[in-house]
Amino acid sequence: MPAKTPVKKAVPAKAAVKPKAAKPKAAPKKPAPAAKKKVEAAPKEKLKKPKLVRDSFTMPEDEYQALVDIKKACIKAGFEIKKSELLRIGVALIRKTDPAQLKGLQAALPPLKAGRPKKDK
């Protein structure tokens, strides 16, 4: 018997495959100076919002009216301002005032009763 020769199966022809274009290698990056690294790290950190505190207080009607008048003057000047912003500005100015001046300003204030005013019926 003659030796059987293996029969080769027909293999479908492969589509022409284009070789992938070699990507150009990027030039090695220069290490950033230490100062730039610190600047880049800062935005990644979350800034904590200041805790807000709500409070209520009593003030004489004429002092409260002064806040309203200042708000109206600001609107005429071309910008709006909130009462809370006016009070915060006042606090910023108080911080710059020395204690001796504050004592004199406090002495000039009329005394108030502590607590909430009674409701009128």
mmCIF file of C-alpha atoms in Angstrom, residues 10-16:
data_model
loop_
_atom_site.group_PDB
_atom_site.id
_atom_site.type_symbol
_atom_site.label_atom_id
_atom_site.label_comp_id
_atom_site.label_asym_id
_atom_site.label_seq_id
_atom_site.Cartn_x
_atom_site.Cartn_y
_atom_site.Cartn_z
ATOM 1 C CA ALA A 10 -8.194 24.713 1.735
ATOM 2 C CA VAL A 11 -7.694 27.720 3.925
ATOM 3 C CA PRO A 12 -9.632 30.836 2.920
ATOM 4 C CA ALA A 13 -7.412 33.632 1.752
ATOM 5 C CA LYS A 14 -6.903 36.289 4.400
ATOM 6 C CA ALA A 15 -7.779 39.865 3.587
ATOM 7 C CA ALA A 16 -4.798 42.053 3.116
#
